[in-house]
Coordinates of C-alpha atoms in Angstrom, one line a residue:
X1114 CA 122.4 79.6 133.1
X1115 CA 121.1 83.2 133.8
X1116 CA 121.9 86.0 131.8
X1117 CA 121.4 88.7 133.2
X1118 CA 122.0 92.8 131.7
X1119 CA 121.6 95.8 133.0
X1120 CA 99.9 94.4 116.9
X1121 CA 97.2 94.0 116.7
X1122 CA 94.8 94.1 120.2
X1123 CA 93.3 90.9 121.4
X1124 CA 89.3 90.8 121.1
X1125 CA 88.4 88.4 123.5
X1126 CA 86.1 89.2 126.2
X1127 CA 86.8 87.0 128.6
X1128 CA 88.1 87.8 132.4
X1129 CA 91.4 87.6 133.4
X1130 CA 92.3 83.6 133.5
X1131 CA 92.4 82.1 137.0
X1132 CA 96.5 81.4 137.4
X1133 CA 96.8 77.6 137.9
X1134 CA 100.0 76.8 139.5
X1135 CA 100.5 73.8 137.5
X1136 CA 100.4 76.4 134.3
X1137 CA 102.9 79.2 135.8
X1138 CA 105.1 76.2 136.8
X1139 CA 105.0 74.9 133.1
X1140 CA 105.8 78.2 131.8
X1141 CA 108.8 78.5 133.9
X1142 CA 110.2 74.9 134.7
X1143 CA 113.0 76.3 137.1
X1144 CA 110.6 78.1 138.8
X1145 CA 108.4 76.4 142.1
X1146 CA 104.7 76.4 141.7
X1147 CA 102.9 79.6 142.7
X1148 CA 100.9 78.8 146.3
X1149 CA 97.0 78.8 145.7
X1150 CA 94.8 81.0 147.4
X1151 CA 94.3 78.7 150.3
X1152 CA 98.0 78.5 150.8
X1153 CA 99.9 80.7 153.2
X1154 CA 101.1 84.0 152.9
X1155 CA 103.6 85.2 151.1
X1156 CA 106.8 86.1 153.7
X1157 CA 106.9 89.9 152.2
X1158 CA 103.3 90.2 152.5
X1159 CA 102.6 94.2 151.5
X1160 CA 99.9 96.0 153.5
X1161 CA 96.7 96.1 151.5
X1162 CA 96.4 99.5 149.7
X1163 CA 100.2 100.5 150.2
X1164 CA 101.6 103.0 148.0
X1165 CA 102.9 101.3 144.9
X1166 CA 101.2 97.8 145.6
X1167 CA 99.3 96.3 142.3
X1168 CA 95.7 96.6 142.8
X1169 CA 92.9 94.3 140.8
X1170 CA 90.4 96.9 139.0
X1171 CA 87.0 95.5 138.0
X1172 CA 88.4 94.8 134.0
X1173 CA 90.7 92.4 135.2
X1174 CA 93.4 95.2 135.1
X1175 CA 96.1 96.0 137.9
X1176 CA 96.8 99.7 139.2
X1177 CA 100.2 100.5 140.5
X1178 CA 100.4 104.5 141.9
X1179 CA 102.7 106.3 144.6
X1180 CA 102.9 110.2 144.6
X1181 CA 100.8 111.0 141.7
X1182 CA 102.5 108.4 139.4
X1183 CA 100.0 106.0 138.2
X1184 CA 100.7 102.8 136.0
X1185 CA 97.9 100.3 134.3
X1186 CA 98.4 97.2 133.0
X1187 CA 96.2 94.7 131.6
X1188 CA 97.4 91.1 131.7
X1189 CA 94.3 90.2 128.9
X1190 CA 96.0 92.6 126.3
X1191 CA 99.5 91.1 125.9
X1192 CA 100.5 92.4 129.4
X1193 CA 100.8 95.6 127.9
X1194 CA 101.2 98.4 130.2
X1195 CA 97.9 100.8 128.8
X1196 CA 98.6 103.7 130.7
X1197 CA 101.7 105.5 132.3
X1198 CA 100.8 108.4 133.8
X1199 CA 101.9 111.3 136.0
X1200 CA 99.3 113.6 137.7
X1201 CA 96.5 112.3 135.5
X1202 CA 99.0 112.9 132.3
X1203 CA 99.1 110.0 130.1
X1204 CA 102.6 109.5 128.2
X1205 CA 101.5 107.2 126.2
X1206 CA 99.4 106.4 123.1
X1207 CA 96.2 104.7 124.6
X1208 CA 94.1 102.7 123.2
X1209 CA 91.6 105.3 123.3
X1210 CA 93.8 106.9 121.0
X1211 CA 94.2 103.6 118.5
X1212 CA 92.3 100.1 119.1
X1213 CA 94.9 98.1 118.1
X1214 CA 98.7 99.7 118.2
X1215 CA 99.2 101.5 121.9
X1216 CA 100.8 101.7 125.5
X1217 CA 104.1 99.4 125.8
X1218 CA 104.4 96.3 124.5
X1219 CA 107.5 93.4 124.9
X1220 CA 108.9 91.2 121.6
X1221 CA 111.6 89.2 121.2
X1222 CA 114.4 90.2 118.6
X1223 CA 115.0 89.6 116.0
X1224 CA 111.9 90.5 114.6
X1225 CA 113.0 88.1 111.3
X1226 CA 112.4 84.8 113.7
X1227 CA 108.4 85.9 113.4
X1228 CA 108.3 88.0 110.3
X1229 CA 105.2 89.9 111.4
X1230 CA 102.9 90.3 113.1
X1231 CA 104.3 89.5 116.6
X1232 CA 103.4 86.2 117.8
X1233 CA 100.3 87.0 119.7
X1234 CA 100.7 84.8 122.6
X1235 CA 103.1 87.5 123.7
X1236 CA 101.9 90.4 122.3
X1237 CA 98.4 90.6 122.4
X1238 CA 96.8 87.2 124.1
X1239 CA 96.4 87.1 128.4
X1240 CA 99.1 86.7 130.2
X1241 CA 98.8 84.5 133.5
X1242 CA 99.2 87.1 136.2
X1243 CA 100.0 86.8 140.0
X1244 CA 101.3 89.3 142.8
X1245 CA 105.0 89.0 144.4
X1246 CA 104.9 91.2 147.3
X1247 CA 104.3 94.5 145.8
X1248 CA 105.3 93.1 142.5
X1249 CA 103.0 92.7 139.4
X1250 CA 104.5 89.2 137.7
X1251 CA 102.9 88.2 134.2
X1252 CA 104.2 84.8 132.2
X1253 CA 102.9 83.8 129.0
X1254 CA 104.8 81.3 126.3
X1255 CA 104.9 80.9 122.3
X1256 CA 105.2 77.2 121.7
X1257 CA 106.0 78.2 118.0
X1258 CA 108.9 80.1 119.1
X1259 CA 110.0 77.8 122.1
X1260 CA 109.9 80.7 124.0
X1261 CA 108.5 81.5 127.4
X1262 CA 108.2 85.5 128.5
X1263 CA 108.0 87.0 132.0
X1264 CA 107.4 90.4 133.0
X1265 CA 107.8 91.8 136.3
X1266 CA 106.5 95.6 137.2
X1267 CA 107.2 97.3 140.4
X1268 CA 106.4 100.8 140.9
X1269 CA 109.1 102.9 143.4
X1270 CA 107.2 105.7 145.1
X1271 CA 110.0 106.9 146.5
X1272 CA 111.8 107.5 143.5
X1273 CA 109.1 108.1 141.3
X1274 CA 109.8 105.3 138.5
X1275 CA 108.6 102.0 137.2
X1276 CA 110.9 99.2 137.5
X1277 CA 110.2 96.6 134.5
X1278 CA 112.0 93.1 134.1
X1279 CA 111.5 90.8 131.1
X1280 CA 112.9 87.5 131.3
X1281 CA 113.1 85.1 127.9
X1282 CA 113.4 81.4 129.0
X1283 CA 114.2 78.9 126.0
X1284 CA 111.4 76.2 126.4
X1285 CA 112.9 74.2 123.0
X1286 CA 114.9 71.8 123.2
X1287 CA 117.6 73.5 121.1
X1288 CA 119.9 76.1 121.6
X1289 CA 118.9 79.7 120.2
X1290 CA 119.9 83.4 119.7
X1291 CA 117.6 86.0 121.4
X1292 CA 117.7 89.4 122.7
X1293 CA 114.8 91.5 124.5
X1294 CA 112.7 94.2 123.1
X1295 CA 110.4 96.7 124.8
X1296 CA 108.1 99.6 122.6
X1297 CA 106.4 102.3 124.3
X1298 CA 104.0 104.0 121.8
X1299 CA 103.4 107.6 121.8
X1300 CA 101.1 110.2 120.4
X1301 CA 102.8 111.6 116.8
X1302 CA 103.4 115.0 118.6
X1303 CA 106.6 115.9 121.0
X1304 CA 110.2 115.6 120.9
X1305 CA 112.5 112.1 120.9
X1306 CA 116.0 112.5 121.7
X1307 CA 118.8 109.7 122.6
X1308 CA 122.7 110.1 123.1
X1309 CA 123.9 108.8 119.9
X1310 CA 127.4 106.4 119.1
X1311 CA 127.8 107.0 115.3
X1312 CA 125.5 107.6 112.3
X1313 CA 121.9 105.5 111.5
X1314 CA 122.2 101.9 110.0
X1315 CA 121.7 102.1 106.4
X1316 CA 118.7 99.9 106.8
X1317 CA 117.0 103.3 108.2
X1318 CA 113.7 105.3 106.3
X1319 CA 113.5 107.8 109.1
X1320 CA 115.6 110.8 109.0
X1321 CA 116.7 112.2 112.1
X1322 CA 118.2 114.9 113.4
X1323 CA 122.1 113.5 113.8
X1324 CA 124.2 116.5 116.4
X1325 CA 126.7 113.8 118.1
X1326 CA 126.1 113.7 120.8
X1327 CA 122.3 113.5 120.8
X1328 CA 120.2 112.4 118.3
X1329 CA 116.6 114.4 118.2
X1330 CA 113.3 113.5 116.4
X1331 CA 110.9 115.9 116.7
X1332 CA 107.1 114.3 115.5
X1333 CA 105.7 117.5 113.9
X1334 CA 108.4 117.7 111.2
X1335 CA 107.9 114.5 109.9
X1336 CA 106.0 114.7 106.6
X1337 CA 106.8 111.3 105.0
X1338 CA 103.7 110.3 103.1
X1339 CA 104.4 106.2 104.4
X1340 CA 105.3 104.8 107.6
X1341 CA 109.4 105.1 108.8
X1342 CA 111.2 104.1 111.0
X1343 CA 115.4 104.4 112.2
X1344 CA 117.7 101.9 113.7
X1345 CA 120.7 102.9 115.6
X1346 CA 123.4 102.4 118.2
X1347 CA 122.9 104.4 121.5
X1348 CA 125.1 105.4 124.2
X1349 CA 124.7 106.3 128.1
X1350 CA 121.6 104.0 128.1
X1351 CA 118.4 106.3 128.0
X1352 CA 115.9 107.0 125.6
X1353 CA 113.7 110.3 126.1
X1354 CA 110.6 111.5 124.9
X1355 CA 108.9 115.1 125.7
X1356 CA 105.5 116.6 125.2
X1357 CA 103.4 119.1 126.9
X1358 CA 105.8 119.6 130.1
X1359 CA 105.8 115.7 130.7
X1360 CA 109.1 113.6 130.0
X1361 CA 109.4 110.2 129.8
X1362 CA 113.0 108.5 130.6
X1363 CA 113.4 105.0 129.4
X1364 CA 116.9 104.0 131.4
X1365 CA 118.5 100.5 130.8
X1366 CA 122.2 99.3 130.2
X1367 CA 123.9 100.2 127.0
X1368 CA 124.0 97.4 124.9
X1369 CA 127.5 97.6 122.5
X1370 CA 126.9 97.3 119.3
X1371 CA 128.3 94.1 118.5
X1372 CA 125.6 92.3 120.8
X1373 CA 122.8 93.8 118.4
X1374 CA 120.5 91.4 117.0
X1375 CA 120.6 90.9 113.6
X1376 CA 119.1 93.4 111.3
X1377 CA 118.2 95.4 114.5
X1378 CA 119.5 98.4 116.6
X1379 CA 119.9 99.1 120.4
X1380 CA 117.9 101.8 119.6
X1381 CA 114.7 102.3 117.0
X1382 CA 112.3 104.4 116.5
X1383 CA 109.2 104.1 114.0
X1384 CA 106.7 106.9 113.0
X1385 CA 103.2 105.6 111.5
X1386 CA 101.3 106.9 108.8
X1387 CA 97.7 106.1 107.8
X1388 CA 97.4 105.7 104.1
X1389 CA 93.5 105.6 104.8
X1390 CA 93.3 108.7 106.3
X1391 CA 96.9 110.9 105.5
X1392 CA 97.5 110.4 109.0
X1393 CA 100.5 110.3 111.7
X1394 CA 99.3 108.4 114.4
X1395 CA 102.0 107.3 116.6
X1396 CA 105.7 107.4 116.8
X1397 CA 107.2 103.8 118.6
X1398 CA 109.8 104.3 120.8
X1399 CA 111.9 101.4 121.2
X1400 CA 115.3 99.6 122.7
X1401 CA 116.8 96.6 122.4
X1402 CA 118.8 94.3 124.8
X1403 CA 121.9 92.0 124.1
X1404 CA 121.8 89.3 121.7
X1405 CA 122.6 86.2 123.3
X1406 CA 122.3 82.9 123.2
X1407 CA 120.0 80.4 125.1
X1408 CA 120.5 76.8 125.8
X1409 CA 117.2 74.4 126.2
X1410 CA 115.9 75.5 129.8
X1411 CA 118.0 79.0 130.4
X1412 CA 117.2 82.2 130.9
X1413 CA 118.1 85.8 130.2
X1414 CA 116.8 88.5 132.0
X1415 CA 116.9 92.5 131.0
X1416 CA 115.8 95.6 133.1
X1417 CA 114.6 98.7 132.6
X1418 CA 113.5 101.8 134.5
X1419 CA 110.6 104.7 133.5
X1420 CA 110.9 107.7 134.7
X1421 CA 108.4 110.3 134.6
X1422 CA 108.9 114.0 134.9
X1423 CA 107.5 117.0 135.0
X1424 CA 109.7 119.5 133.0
X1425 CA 110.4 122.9 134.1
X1426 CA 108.7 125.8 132.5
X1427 CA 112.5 127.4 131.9
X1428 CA 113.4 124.3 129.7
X1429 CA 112.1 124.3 126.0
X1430 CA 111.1 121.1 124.4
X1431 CA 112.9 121.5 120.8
X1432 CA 116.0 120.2 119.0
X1433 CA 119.3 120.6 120.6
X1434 CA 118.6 122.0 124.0
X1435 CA 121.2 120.9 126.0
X1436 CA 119.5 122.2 129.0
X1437 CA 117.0 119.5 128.3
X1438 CA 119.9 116.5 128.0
X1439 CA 121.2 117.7 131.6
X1440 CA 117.5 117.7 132.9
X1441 CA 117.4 114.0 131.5
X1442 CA 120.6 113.0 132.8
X1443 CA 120.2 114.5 136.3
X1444 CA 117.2 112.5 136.6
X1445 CA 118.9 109.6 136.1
X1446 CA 121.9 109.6 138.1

């Protein structure tokens, strides 16, 4: 059965790791083995260097861009996407910015099945990689959890957006409860701001600014002395984040909040601080998918679109511009 719904950095030095048919096929037993090199083409074969189409850097990265939106993402790092970028503009918290915690990362909920840190075979260890059509496709698995992930990226030109799917594939041979997870990380400057459905879980540190129907954080006035963070129920589907003209759209299916995984929220958000140094860092922006459950060899799959804008020099990034929430929601629809 499919379901389908609308941290530490890894040291190792080594390249990319060839992707064995025999392994991706493992990893995905409903899934046929990936042709080798010598086998023939694909049927959708993508011209080499079309707009959009993963490229192989010399790191063992792959480069997705189409009209000035650029996306990195580094299979040997957790499959993490490193950089999301628009005109040279990086959204995201690089890893420039922190060696361990940054760009956008994938966990399965609830975060109580691992305690913490994130089991690294899916957050921070390589990820076999291989190319379908102008798709990126990147499997890895967690034998302790019985859990297999997959993550496909595909970059639309045309519409100037990243389309990401994460599939969870139960590889035990019991039946469990799982929903999907994605965190983009962001510099501790800029504005956050989701349609809300009610008031924060009680479970929350991080106070935020609650005017139904939008719920704002904005980074600079946080001046907890310890790291926060907020859980909550959305609505609409979107999560947004502004800074320096550039807005980031995170667009998926609203997930009710009966389906929420326990202890969790459809949406969270947590702001870092640096005991060491007195420091914000970054602020996480995350969502959450539906808590289902998995029988021994299903799957559930969950989707989610970026969008990256430019914002108008008319429209002020602060708390409670509404002229902002129609930007965001014109961009969507």
């Amino acid at each position: 059965m499919d379901v389908q719904s609308r941290a530490p950095e890894y040291r190792g030095t080594s390249g990319l790791p060839a992707v064995d048919p025999k392994t991706l096929a493992a990893l995905d037993p409903h899934a046929s083995a990936a042709p080798s090199a010598s086998a023939s083409a694909p049927s959708n074969p993508v011209p080499p260097g079309a707009a959009g189409t993963p490229t192989l850097q010399a790191d063992g990265s792959y480069l997705l861009s189409a009209g000035g939106l650029e996306l990195l993402v580094d299979p040997k790092r957790g499959g993490r996407a490193l950089r999301l970028s628009l005109d040279g503009k990086n959204v995201l918290a690089g890893p420039e910015l922190l060696p361990d915690t940054y760009g956008a990362a994938f966990w399965p909920s609830p975060q109580s099945d691992w305690t913490w840190p994130p089991p690294p075979e899916i957050d921070a260890k390589p990820y076999a990689a291989e190319l379908e059509g102008s798709v990126l496709v990147l499997k890895s698995q967690s034998s302790a959890l019985g859990l297999s992930v997959s993550k496909r990226y595909r970059l639309d030109g045309a519409r100037r957006s990243v389309d990401v799917s994460y599939t969870l594939l139960n590889t035990s041979q019991q039946a469990r409860r799982v929903a999907p997870w994605e965190i983009h990380r962001v510099p501790a400057v800029g504005l956050s701001f989701y349609p809300s459905a009610g008031k924060l879980y009680p479970q929350s540190t991080l106070k935020l600014d609650t005017a139904p129907p939008i719920t704002w954080f904005a980074h600079e006035q946080n001046r907890e002395p310890r790291s926060v963070k907020a859980f909550a129920d959305g609505a609409e589907g979107w999560l947004a984040y502004a800074r320096e003209g550039l807005l980031l759209i995170k667009s998926f299916a609203d997930t009710p909040a009966a389906q929420r995984a326990p202890g969790q929220g459809e949406i969270e958000i947590y702001a870092d601080y640096d005991v060491a140094t007195k420091q914000h860092r970054y602020v996480e922006l995350a969502e959450q998918g539906p808590y289902v459950e998995l029988a021994p060899g299903s799957s559930s799959t969950w989707s989610v679109r970026w969008l990256v804008r430019k914002l108008p020099p008319g429209i002020a990034v602060k708390p409670g511009n509404q002229q902002l929430v129609g930007f965001v929601r014109g961009v969507i629809q």
